[in-house]
Coordinates of C-alpha atoms and ligand atoms in Angstrom, one line a residue:
M1 CA 0.0 0.0 0.0
D2 CA 1.5 3.4 -1.0
A3 CA 1.4 6.5 1.2
A4 CA -1.8 7.9 -0.4
A5 CA -3.7 4.6 0.2
Q6 CA -2.5 4.5 3.8
R7 CA -3.8 8.1 4.4
K8 CA -7.2 7.2 2.8
Q9 CA -7.5 4.4 5.3
L10 CA -6.8 6.7 8.2
I11 CA -9.4 9.2 7.0
E12 CA -12.0 6.4 6.8
Q13 CA -11.1 5.4 10.3
L14 CA -11.5 9.0 11.5
Q15 CA -14.9 9.3 9.9
G16 CA -16.0 5.9 11.1
T17 CA -15.4 6.6 14.8
E18 CA -18.5 7.8 16.6
E19 CA -16.8 9.8 19.4
W20 CA -13.2 10.2 20.3
D21 CA -12.1 10.6 23.9
L22 CA -9.6 13.2 22.9
V23 CA -8.9 15.2 19.7
I24 CA -5.6 17.0 19.7
I25 CA -5.0 19.9 17.4
G26 CA -1.4 20.4 16.4
G27 CA 1.3 17.9 15.4
G28 CA 4.3 19.5 17.1
I29 CA 6.1 18.0 20.1
T30 CA 3.4 19.3 22.5
G31 CA 0.6 17.6 20.6
A32 CA 2.6 14.4 20.0
G33 CA 3.5 14.1 23.7
I34 CA -0.2 14.5 24.7
L35 CA -1.2 11.9 22.1
L36 CA 1.4 9.3 23.4
R37 CA 0.5 9.9 27.1
A38 CA -3.3 9.6 26.2
A39 CA -2.6 6.4 24.3
Q40 CA -0.6 5.0 27.2
R41 CA -3.6 5.6 29.4
G42 CA -5.9 3.7 27.1
L43 CA -7.8 6.7 25.7
K44 CA -9.1 6.7 22.1
A45 CA -7.1 9.7 20.8
L46 CA -6.8 11.5 17.5
L47 CA -4.2 14.1 16.4
V48 CA -4.6 16.3 13.4
E49 CA -1.9 18.6 11.9
Q50 CA -2.7 21.3 9.4
Q51 CA 0.7 20.9 7.5
D52 CA 3.2 18.1 8.0
F53 CA 4.0 16.7 11.4
A54 CA 6.7 18.9 13.1
W55 CA 6.2 21.5 10.4
G56 CA 5.8 24.2 13.0
T57 CA 8.4 25.2 15.6
S58 CA 9.2 21.6 16.5
S59 CA 11.5 21.1 13.5
R60 CA 13.1 24.5 13.9
S61 CA 14.4 24.6 17.4
S62 CA 18.1 24.6 18.4
K63 CA 17.6 20.9 19.2
M64 CA 19.0 21.1 22.7
V65 CA 17.5 18.9 25.4
H66 CA 18.7 21.1 28.1
G67 CA 18.1 22.7 31.5
G68 CA 18.8 26.1 29.9
L69 CA 21.4 28.2 31.8
R70 CA 19.7 31.4 30.8
Y71 CA 16.5 30.3 32.6
L72 CA 18.5 30.0 35.8
V73 CA 20.1 33.5 35.2
N74 CA 16.5 34.8 34.8
G75 CA 15.5 33.2 38.0
D76 CA 13.3 30.4 36.4
F77 CA 14.5 27.8 38.9
A78 CA 11.5 25.5 38.6
L79 CA 11.7 25.4 34.8
T80 CA 15.5 24.6 34.9
R81 CA 15.0 21.9 37.5
E82 CA 12.2 20.3 35.6
S83 CA 14.2 20.6 32.3
V84 CA 17.3 19.0 33.8
R85 CA 15.3 16.1 35.1
E86 CA 13.6 15.6 31.8
R87 CA 17.0 15.7 30.0
E88 CA 18.3 13.0 32.3
L89 CA 15.2 10.8 31.6
L90 CA 15.3 11.3 27.8
I91 CA 19.1 10.5 27.7
K92 CA 18.3 7.2 29.5
Q93 CA 15.2 6.3 27.5
L94 CA 16.2 7.4 24.0
P95 CA 19.9 6.7 23.4
G96 CA 20.7 7.4 19.7
L97 CA 18.0 10.1 19.5
V98 CA 18.8 12.2 22.6
E99 CA 22.5 12.2 23.2
P100 CA 24.7 13.9 25.8
M101 CA 26.5 16.9 24.4
S102 CA 29.5 18.6 26.0
Y103 CA 29.5 22.4 26.2
L104 CA 32.3 24.8 26.7
Y105 CA 32.3 28.3 28.0
A106 CA 35.6 30.2 27.5
H107 CA 36.7 32.8 30.0
Y108 CA 38.6 35.9 29.2
R109 CA 40.7 38.3 31.3
W110 CA 38.8 40.8 33.4
R111 CA 35.6 38.7 33.3
W112 CA 36.0 37.0 36.6
I113 CA 32.5 37.9 37.8
E114 CA 31.0 36.1 34.8
R115 CA 33.3 33.1 35.6
L116 CA 32.3 33.0 39.2
G117 CA 28.6 33.3 38.3
L118 CA 28.8 30.5 35.9
H119 CA 30.5 28.3 38.4
L120 CA 27.7 28.9 41.0
I121 CA 24.9 28.3 38.4
L122 CA 26.5 25.1 37.2
K123 CA 26.7 23.8 40.8
L124 CA 22.9 24.2 41.0
Y125 CA 22.5 22.7 37.5
D126 CA 24.4 19.6 38.6
L127 CA 22.4 19.4 41.9
F128 CA 19.2 19.2 39.8
A129 CA 20.7 16.5 37.7
G130 CA 22.0 14.5 40.7
R131 CA 25.5 14.2 39.1
V132 CA 28.5 16.4 38.5
T133 CA 28.9 17.3 34.8
H134 CA 30.9 20.5 35.0
S135 CA 34.6 21.0 35.4
G136 CA 37.2 23.8 35.1
L137 CA 39.7 23.9 32.2
T138 CA 43.0 25.7 31.8
A139 CA 43.5 28.0 28.9
D140 CA 45.6 25.3 27.1
Q141 CA 42.9 22.7 27.7
T142 CA 40.3 25.1 26.3
R143 CA 42.4 25.7 23.2
T144 CA 42.8 22.0 22.6
L145 CA 39.1 21.4 23.0
M146 CA 38.1 24.2 20.7
P147 CA 40.9 24.7 18.1
G148 CA 40.8 28.2 16.5
I149 CA 39.0 29.8 19.4
R150 CA 39.9 33.5 20.1
D151 CA 43.1 33.4 22.0
T152 CA 43.7 36.9 23.1
D153 CA 43.2 37.2 26.9
L154 CA 41.9 33.6 27.1
V155 CA 42.5 32.6 30.7
A156 CA 40.4 29.4 31.3
G157 CA 37.3 27.4 30.3
T158 CA 34.4 25.6 31.9
R159 CA 33.0 22.5 30.5
F160 CA 29.5 21.1 31.3
E161 CA 27.0 18.7 29.8
D162 CA 23.5 19.0 28.3
A163 CA 22.0 17.0 25.4
V164 CA 21.1 17.3 21.7
T165 CA 18.5 15.7 19.6
D166 CA 16.8 15.7 16.2
D167 CA 13.6 17.6 17.1
A168 CA 11.5 16.5 14.1
R169 CA 12.5 12.9 14.6
L170 CA 11.6 13.2 18.3
V171 CA 8.1 14.3 17.3
L172 CA 7.9 11.4 14.8
R173 CA 9.1 8.8 17.2
T174 CA 6.6 10.0 19.8
L175 CA 3.7 9.9 17.3
D176 CA 4.8 6.5 16.1
E177 CA 4.8 5.1 19.7
A178 CA 1.3 6.5 20.2
C179 CA 0.1 5.0 16.9
R180 CA 1.5 1.6 17.9
L181 CA -0.8 1.8 20.9
G182 CA -3.9 2.5 18.8
A183 CA -3.9 6.3 18.5
V184 CA -4.4 8.0 15.1
A185 CA -2.4 10.9 13.7
I186 CA -3.1 12.5 10.4
N187 CA -1.2 15.3 8.7
Y188 CA -2.6 17.9 6.3
V189 CA -5.9 18.2 8.1
Q190 CA -6.7 21.6 9.5
V191 CA -9.2 22.4 12.2
T192 CA -11.3 25.3 11.0
Q193 CA -13.6 25.6 14.0
L194 CA -14.5 24.2 17.4
L195 CA -18.0 22.8 17.7
H196 CA -20.2 23.6 20.7
R197 CA -23.1 21.7 22.3
D198 CA -24.8 22.5 25.6
G199 CA -22.2 25.1 26.5
K200 CA -19.2 23.0 25.9
V201 CA -16.8 22.2 23.1
C202 CA -18.0 18.8 21.7
G203 CA -15.8 18.3 18.6
V204 CA -14.2 20.0 15.7
E205 CA -14.8 20.8 12.0
M206 CA -11.8 20.2 9.8
T207 CA -10.6 20.5 6.2
D208 CA -8.7 17.7 4.6
R209 CA -6.3 19.8 2.7
L210 CA -5.4 17.2 0.2
E211 CA -9.0 16.4 -0.9
D212 CA -10.4 19.8 -0.1
R213 CA -13.3 18.3 1.9
T214 CA -14.9 19.0 5.2
L215 CA -14.7 16.5 8.0
V216 CA -16.5 16.6 11.4
V217 CA -15.6 14.6 14.5
D218 CA -17.1 14.4 17.9
A219 CA -14.9 14.4 21.0
R220 CA -15.4 14.3 24.7
C221 CA -12.5 16.6 25.0
T222 CA -10.4 18.7 22.6
V223 CA -6.9 19.9 23.2
N224 CA -5.5 23.0 21.4
A225 CA -1.8 22.4 21.0
C226 CA -1.4 24.8 18.1
G227 CA 1.8 26.4 19.3
T228 CA 2.1 29.9 17.9
W229 CA -1.3 29.5 16.3
V230 CA -3.0 28.7 19.7
D231 CA -4.9 32.0 19.6
R232 CA -6.7 31.2 16.4
L233 CA -8.8 28.6 18.2
W234 CA -9.3 30.4 21.5
G235 CA -12.8 29.0 22.2
E236 CA -15.6 31.0 23.9
S237 CA -13.3 32.2 26.7
G238 CA -11.1 34.1 24.3
G239 CA -8.0 32.7 26.0
K240 CA -9.0 34.1 29.4
E241 CA -9.1 32.0 32.7
N242 CA -9.5 33.3 36.2
G243 CA -9.2 36.9 35.0
K244 CA -5.9 36.2 33.2
Q245 CA -5.8 36.9 29.5
H246 CA -3.2 34.7 27.8
R247 CA -1.3 36.5 25.0
I248 CA 1.0 34.8 22.5
R249 CA 4.1 36.7 21.7
P250 CA 5.7 35.0 18.6
L251 CA 9.5 35.4 18.9
R252 CA 11.7 34.3 16.1
G253 CA 15.1 32.6 16.4
S254 CA 17.3 31.8 13.4
H255 CA 20.3 29.6 12.7
I256 CA 22.9 29.1 10.1
V257 CA 24.5 25.8 9.1
I258 CA 28.0 25.4 7.8
P259 CA 29.8 22.2 6.8
G260 CA 31.2 20.3 9.8
D261 CA 34.7 20.1 8.3
R262 CA 34.8 23.9 7.9
L263 CA 34.7 24.3 11.7
P264 CA 35.2 20.8 13.1
I265 CA 34.1 20.9 16.8
G266 CA 33.0 18.1 19.0
T267 CA 31.8 20.3 21.7
A268 CA 29.2 23.1 21.7
L269 CA 30.5 26.6 22.5
A270 CA 28.3 29.0 24.5
L271 CA 29.4 32.6 24.2
P272 CA 28.0 36.0 25.0
H273 CA 27.4 37.8 21.8
P274 CA 29.9 40.7 21.3
E275 CA 27.2 43.2 20.5
D276 CA 24.6 42.6 23.2
G277 CA 25.9 39.9 25.6
R278 CA 23.1 37.5 24.7
N279 CA 24.1 33.8 24.8
V280 CA 24.7 32.3 21.4
F281 CA 25.7 28.7 20.6
I282 CA 28.1 27.3 18.0
F283 CA 27.4 23.5 18.1
P284 CA 28.0 20.3 16.2
W285 CA 24.9 18.6 14.8
E286 CA 24.9 15.6 12.4
Q287 CA 28.2 16.4 10.6
T288 CA 27.5 20.1 10.4
T289 CA 28.2 23.1 12.6
V290 CA 25.2 25.2 13.6
I291 CA 25.3 28.8 14.8
G292 CA 22.2 30.1 16.6
T293 CA 20.1 31.7 17.7
T294 CA 18.5 35.2 17.5
D295 CA 15.5 36.3 19.6
L296 CA 13.2 39.0 18.2
D297 CA 9.6 39.7 17.6
H298 CA 8.3 37.8 14.6
D299 CA 6.5 40.1 12.2
Q300 CA 6.3 37.8 9.2
P301 CA 3.0 36.3 8.1
M302 CA 2.1 33.2 10.1
E303 CA 0.9 31.4 7.0
Q304 CA 4.4 31.1 5.6
E305 CA 7.5 29.5 7.0
P306 CA 9.7 31.9 9.0
V307 CA 12.9 33.1 7.3
I308 CA 16.2 34.6 8.5
T309 CA 16.7 38.3 7.7
R310 CA 20.0 39.9 6.6
A311 CA 20.3 41.6 10.1
E312 CA 20.0 38.2 11.8
L313 CA 22.5 36.6 9.4
D314 CA 25.0 39.5 10.1
Y315 CA 24.4 39.1 13.9
L316 CA 25.2 35.4 13.8
L317 CA 28.2 35.8 11.6
A318 CA 29.5 38.5 13.9
A319 CA 29.4 36.0 16.8
L320 CA 31.2 33.4 14.7
R321 CA 33.9 35.8 13.5
H322 CA 34.5 37.2 16.9
Q323 CA 35.0 33.8 18.5
F324 CA 36.9 32.2 15.5
P325 CA 38.9 35.2 14.1
D326 CA 40.9 33.2 11.6
L327 CA 38.1 31.2 10.2
A328 CA 37.5 33.5 7.2
L329 CA 34.2 31.9 6.4
E330 CA 32.6 33.1 3.1
E331 CA 28.8 33.4 3.1
T332 CA 28.8 31.2 0.0
E333 CA 30.0 28.4 2.3
I334 CA 26.8 28.4 4.3
L335 CA 24.9 25.2 3.7
S336 CA 21.5 26.4 4.9
T337 CA 19.6 28.5 7.4
W338 CA 16.4 27.9 9.4
S339 CA 14.2 30.0 11.5
G340 CA 11.6 29.0 14.1
V341 CA 9.0 30.9 16.1
R342 CA 8.8 30.5 19.9
P343 CA 5.2 30.3 21.1
V344 CA 5.9 32.4 24.2
I345 CA 3.1 33.4 26.6
S346 CA 3.9 37.1 27.2
E347 CA 4.1 38.1 30.9
K348 CA 3.5 41.8 30.4
P349 CA 4.0 44.4 27.7
G350 CA 7.3 46.1 27.3
L351 CA 9.6 43.2 28.2
S352 CA 12.5 42.6 25.9
P353 CA 12.2 39.2 24.0
S354 CA 14.9 37.6 26.0
D355 CA 13.3 38.6 29.3
E356 CA 10.1 36.8 28.5
K357 CA 9.7 33.6 30.5
R358 CA 9.7 30.3 28.6
E359 CA 7.4 28.4 30.8
H360 CA 4.3 26.7 29.5
E361 CA 0.8 27.6 30.6
I362 CA -2.4 25.5 30.4
W363 CA -5.9 27.0 30.5
S364 CA -9.3 25.5 29.9
E365 CA -13.0 25.9 29.4
P366 CA -15.7 23.2 29.2
G367 CA -14.6 20.5 26.7
L368 CA -11.4 22.4 25.7
V369 CA -7.9 22.5 27.2
S370 CA -5.3 24.8 25.6
V371 CA -1.6 24.9 26.1
G372 CA 1.0 27.4 25.1
G373 CA 4.7 28.3 25.6
G374 CA 7.1 25.7 27.0
K375 CA 10.1 23.9 25.6
L376 CA 10.8 20.8 23.6
T377 CA 12.7 19.4 26.6
T378 CA 9.7 19.4 28.9
F379 CA 7.1 17.9 26.6
R380 CA 6.4 14.9 28.9
V381 CA 5.7 17.2 31.8
I382 CA 3.4 19.3 29.7
A383 CA 1.5 16.3 28.4
D384 CA 0.9 14.9 31.9
Q385 CA -0.3 18.2 33.1
V386 CA -2.7 18.6 30.2
L387 CA -4.1 15.2 30.9
E388 CA -4.4 16.0 34.6
R389 CA -6.4 19.1 33.7
I390 CA -8.7 17.1 31.5
A391 CA -9.3 14.6 34.3
A392 CA -9.9 17.3 36.8
Q393 CA -12.7 18.7 34.6
G394 CA -14.4 15.3 34.8
L395 CA -14.3 15.2 31.0
L396 CA -12.8 11.7 31.0
P397 CA -12.8 8.7 33.3
A398 CA -10.2 8.9 36.1
L399 CA -6.8 8.4 34.4
K400 CA -4.5 5.6 35.2
S401 CA -1.2 6.5 36.9
D402 CA 1.2 8.7 35.0
S403 CA 4.2 6.8 36.3
V404 CA 4.6 4.8 33.1
A405 CA 7.9 5.6 31.4
M406 CA 7.2 7.6 28.2
F407 CA 9.6 5.5 26.2
K408 CA 10.6 2.0 26.9
R409 CA 14.3 1.5 26.3
E410 CA 14.6 -1.0 23.4
P411 CA 17.0 -3.9 23.7
T412 CA 19.6 -3.5 20.9
P413 CA 19.2 -6.0 18.1
P414 CA 22.4 -7.6 16.9
L415 CA 24.6 -5.4 14.8
P416 CA 24.1 -6.1 11.1
T417 CA 27.2 -6.4 8.8
G418 CA 28.2 -3.2 7.1
V419 CA 26.7 -1.0 9.8
D420 CA 28.8 0.7 12.5
S421 CA 27.6 0.7 16.1
G422 CA 27.0 4.5 16.1
S423 CA 24.7 4.3 13.1
W424 CA 22.8 1.3 14.6
C425 CA 22.3 3.1 17.9
R426 CA 21.1 6.2 16.0
L427 CA 18.6 4.1 14.0
L428 CA 17.3 2.4 17.2
G429 CA 16.8 5.9 18.8
R430 CA 14.9 7.2 15.8
Y431 CA 12.7 4.2 15.0
G432 CA 12.5 2.2 18.3
A433 CA 10.8 -1.2 18.0
R434 CA 9.7 -0.3 14.5
L435 CA 13.3 -0.8 13.3
R436 CA 12.9 -4.6 13.6
E437 CA 9.9 -4.4 11.3
W438 CA 11.7 -2.7 8.4
W439 CA 15.4 -3.6 8.7
S440 CA 16.5 -6.4 6.5
P441 CA 19.9 -7.6 5.2
D442 CA 19.0 -5.9 1.8
C443 CA 18.9 -2.5 3.4
D444 CA 21.4 -0.1 1.9
P445 CA 23.6 1.1 4.8
G446 CA 25.4 3.8 2.7
R447 CA 25.1 7.4 3.8
V448 CA 23.4 10.2 1.8
G449 CA 26.4 12.5 1.0
N450 CA 28.3 13.1 4.2
T451 CA 25.1 13.2 6.4
P452 CA 24.5 10.4 9.0
T453 CA 21.2 9.5 7.2
L454 CA 21.3 6.1 5.5
W455 CA 19.8 5.5 2.1
C456 CA 17.5 2.9 3.5
E457 CA 16.0 5.4 6.0
L458 CA 14.7 7.4 3.0
G459 CA 13.2 4.3 1.4
W460 CA 11.4 3.4 4.7
A461 CA 10.2 6.9 5.3
A462 CA 8.8 7.1 1.7
R463 CA 7.0 3.8 2.2
A464 CA 5.6 4.1 5.7
Q465 CA 5.9 7.5 7.3
S466 CA 2.9 9.6 6.0
V467 CA 5.0 11.5 3.4
V468 CA 2.7 13.7 1.3
H469 CA 5.3 16.2 -0.2
L470 CA 9.0 15.9 -1.0
D471 CA 9.8 18.5 1.7
D472 CA 8.2 16.1 4.3
L473 CA 10.7 13.5 3.3
L474 CA 13.8 15.7 3.1
L475 CA 13.2 18.3 5.7
R476 CA 11.5 16.4 8.5
R477 CA 11.6 12.5 8.0
T478 CA 15.3 13.1 7.3
R479 CA 17.2 16.4 7.7
I480 CA 19.3 16.2 4.6
G481 CA 17.4 19.3 3.3
V482 CA 19.4 21.5 5.7
Q483 CA 22.6 19.4 5.8
L484 CA 23.5 19.3 2.1
P485 CA 24.0 22.2 -0.3
R486 CA 20.8 23.6 -1.8
G487 CA 18.7 21.0 0.0
G488 CA 20.6 18.0 -1.5
E489 CA 19.7 19.0 -5.0
A490 CA 22.6 16.9 -6.4
W491 CA 21.2 13.8 -4.8
L492 CA 17.7 14.2 -6.1
P493 CA 18.0 11.8 -9.1
R494 CA 19.1 8.9 -6.8
I495 CA 16.4 9.9 -4.2
K496 CA 13.8 9.8 -7.1
Q497 CA 15.0 6.3 -8.1
L498 CA 14.7 5.0 -4.6
C499 CA 11.5 6.8 -3.4
Q500 CA 9.2 7.4 -6.3
P501 CA 7.8 3.9 -6.5
A502 CA 7.1 3.8 -2.8
L503 CA 5.4 7.2 -2.9
G504 CA 3.3 6.1 -6.0
W505 CA 4.1 9.4 -7.8
S506 CA 4.1 9.7 -11.6
D507 CA 7.1 11.3 -13.3
E508 CA 5.0 14.5 -13.7
Q509 CA 4.1 14.5 -10.0
W510 CA 7.8 14.0 -9.1
S511 CA 8.8 16.9 -11.2
A512 CA 6.2 19.1 -9.6
E513 CA 7.3 18.0 -6.2
E514 CA 10.9 18.7 -7.0
A515 CA 10.1 22.2 -8.2
R516 CA 8.0 22.9 -5.1
Y517 CA 10.8 21.5 -2.8
L518 CA 13.6 23.6 -4.4
E519 CA 11.4 26.7 -4.1
I520 CA 10.9 26.1 -0.4
I521 CA 14.6 25.6 0.1
D522 CA 15.4 28.8 -1.8
R523 CA 12.8 30.9 0.0
Y524 CA 13.0 29.6 3.6
Y525 CA 16.2 27.7 4.1
S526 CA 18.8 29.8 2.2
L527 CA 20.6 33.1 2.5
P528 CA 18.4 36.2 2.5
E529 CA 19.6 37.3 -1.0
V530 CA 18.5 34.0 -2.5
K531 CA 15.0 34.5 -1.1
G532 CA 15.0 38.1 -2.2
G533 CA 14.8 39.2 1.5
Ligands
FAD601 C1 14.6 29.2 17.6 C2 14.1 28.3 18.6 C3 15.0 27.5 19.3 C4 14.5 26.7 20.3 N1 15.4 25.9 20.9 C5 15.0 25.0 21.9 C6 15.9 24.1 22.4 O1 17.0 24.1 22.1 N2 15.4 23.3 23.4 C7 14.1 23.3 23.8 O2 13.8 22.5 24.7 N3 13.2 24.1 23.2 C8 13.6 24.9 22.3 N4 12.7 25.8 21.6 C9 11.3 25.7 22.0 C10 10.6 24.6 21.3 O3 11.0 24.4 20.0 C11 9.1 24.8 21.3 O4 8.7 25.1 22.6 C12 8.3 23.6 20.8 O5 8.8 23.1 19.6 C13 6.8 24.0 20.7 O6 6.1 22.9 20.2 P1 4.6 22.9 20.0 O7 4.1 21.6 19.6 O8 3.9 23.6 21.1 O9 4.4 23.9 18.7 P2 4.6 23.6 17.2 O10 5.8 22.7 17.0 O11 4.6 24.9 16.5 O12 3.4 22.8 16.8 C14 2.1 23.3 16.7 C15 1.5 22.7 15.4 O13 0.1 23.0 15.4 C16 -0.2 23.1 14.0 N5 -1.5 23.8 13.9 C17 -1.7 25.1 14.1 N6 -3.0 25.4 13.8 C18 -3.6 24.3 13.5 C19 -5.0 23.9 13.1 N7 -5.9 24.8 13.0 N8 -5.3 22.6 12.8 C20 -4.3 21.7 12.8 N9 -3.0 22.0 13.2 C21 -2.7 23.2 13.5 C22 0.9 23.8 13.4 O14 1.0 23.6 12.0 C23 2.1 23.3 14.1 O15 2.8 22.2 13.5 C24 13.1 26.6 20.6 C25 12.2 27.4 19.9 C26 12.7 28.2 18.9 C27 11.8 29.0 18.1

């Protein structure tokens, strides 16, 4: 059965179900987490996503599973403690998908207050984690760890640990675990309105964007997990609860990606930006080096993908050039860019973007629970709190305990010939128990370009992972769209050969998809000049 036939079957299942316990709107990490926790508690749950899964912020983050030092600096102790604990859980439960990453902070002469402050903060950080991850380095050790780092006045370094992931794959793994337990998740279905009966939300009206038809489903409870779009489906309360008006403040953050061999680092570098002192990161990710991020009000239309501006690009390059003065990176060497929009719940008008808190908030009215803000790292906590709120409203039967681990650690299957142990662990993290279903000795273990993605992953994704457009396959099922020059254009003929039959696309359809894909790459994942910005 090709991807289109599988989707048709899901839509039929959706229409054939009399009443869902839970309908979740939004297929980012928040919605995916809620779907999995609901399925683990035996609820009949449906998730719909207006675009592709993880198309929103959850494929555009900095990919750090972290406590967040800046939250501690801002006094968000609870958020940091919670995040550090979640980081530890995810590292244990999802090896190969959530991996520890070492971080370095370099110290320069006359900045001893900063050094002392960091030391105290990291003590607290380690206390939350229940283990010591930070240590002091001499200037020589710092230079060895980070070759090419600005040397003038370098006096010492501090190393600590957080973790890194592939955010879109984290969403997909979470959705897949939920679907294995009987939940249903469908992409390219947009909720257009909430339906009301007897003073409560009783379901939703939706548009199937591929067939352009209207669908209606009944639900005992609906969850609005629309991220930055949460205020488009406020419900009757208009986003108000107990006198508090929730306000979304969309804040954009952008990144640039350069080839890993251009700045080969095995450790992430955290640095205060030379212009405004904001923390910026230069970090290794899947054979590339990423520089990010910015933090500013997002004034671009919400219907289109967010894009980096020239000012943001200059800001990030300034940080890179300041910290690696001899790198002499040309803009033409940049592989890609990406931007994401934080769904921040604004505390009060007039705050600078970086002073806004990043905590999530949950509010509700009869039949509807909404959630906004938060972090990728804390998605399990958010999901459990949303379900508690639903249970407290008496909308669903008392829920079973939430002490079940979100992800069961899979025993590692024997290492196949031709695959190195790192790739095997990576595959297990991304696909979990599903890996046993699709891995066979015929799988091609070769890598796509110099990315860690294996050719056989592309084939599997095209066959079985709800791919509707080529950008779903190359930007979210795999990440080669941001890891290879111009979205991997040079590899498209081979990708076509491998994936076209599984997708069931004619030559004409493939050409149209290729044109659409390259336009998306040029507009939203390239330098501002390419996009005409
Ligand atoms: C630049 C940047 C860097 C970040 N870095 C980190 C980090 O390193 N670590 C970390 O922990 N967090 C990080 N975050 C925060 C984290 O990425 C977000 O908190 C998280 O991804 C939000 O997930 P979400 O599911 O709530 O929203 P989204 O991922 O945006 O998902 C909401 C989904 O709802 C869908 N939707 C909207 N309206 C409808 C509708 N009517 N019908 C159906 N679907 C609809 C959207 O298409 C979207 O896919 C970062 C954020 C940004 C912007």
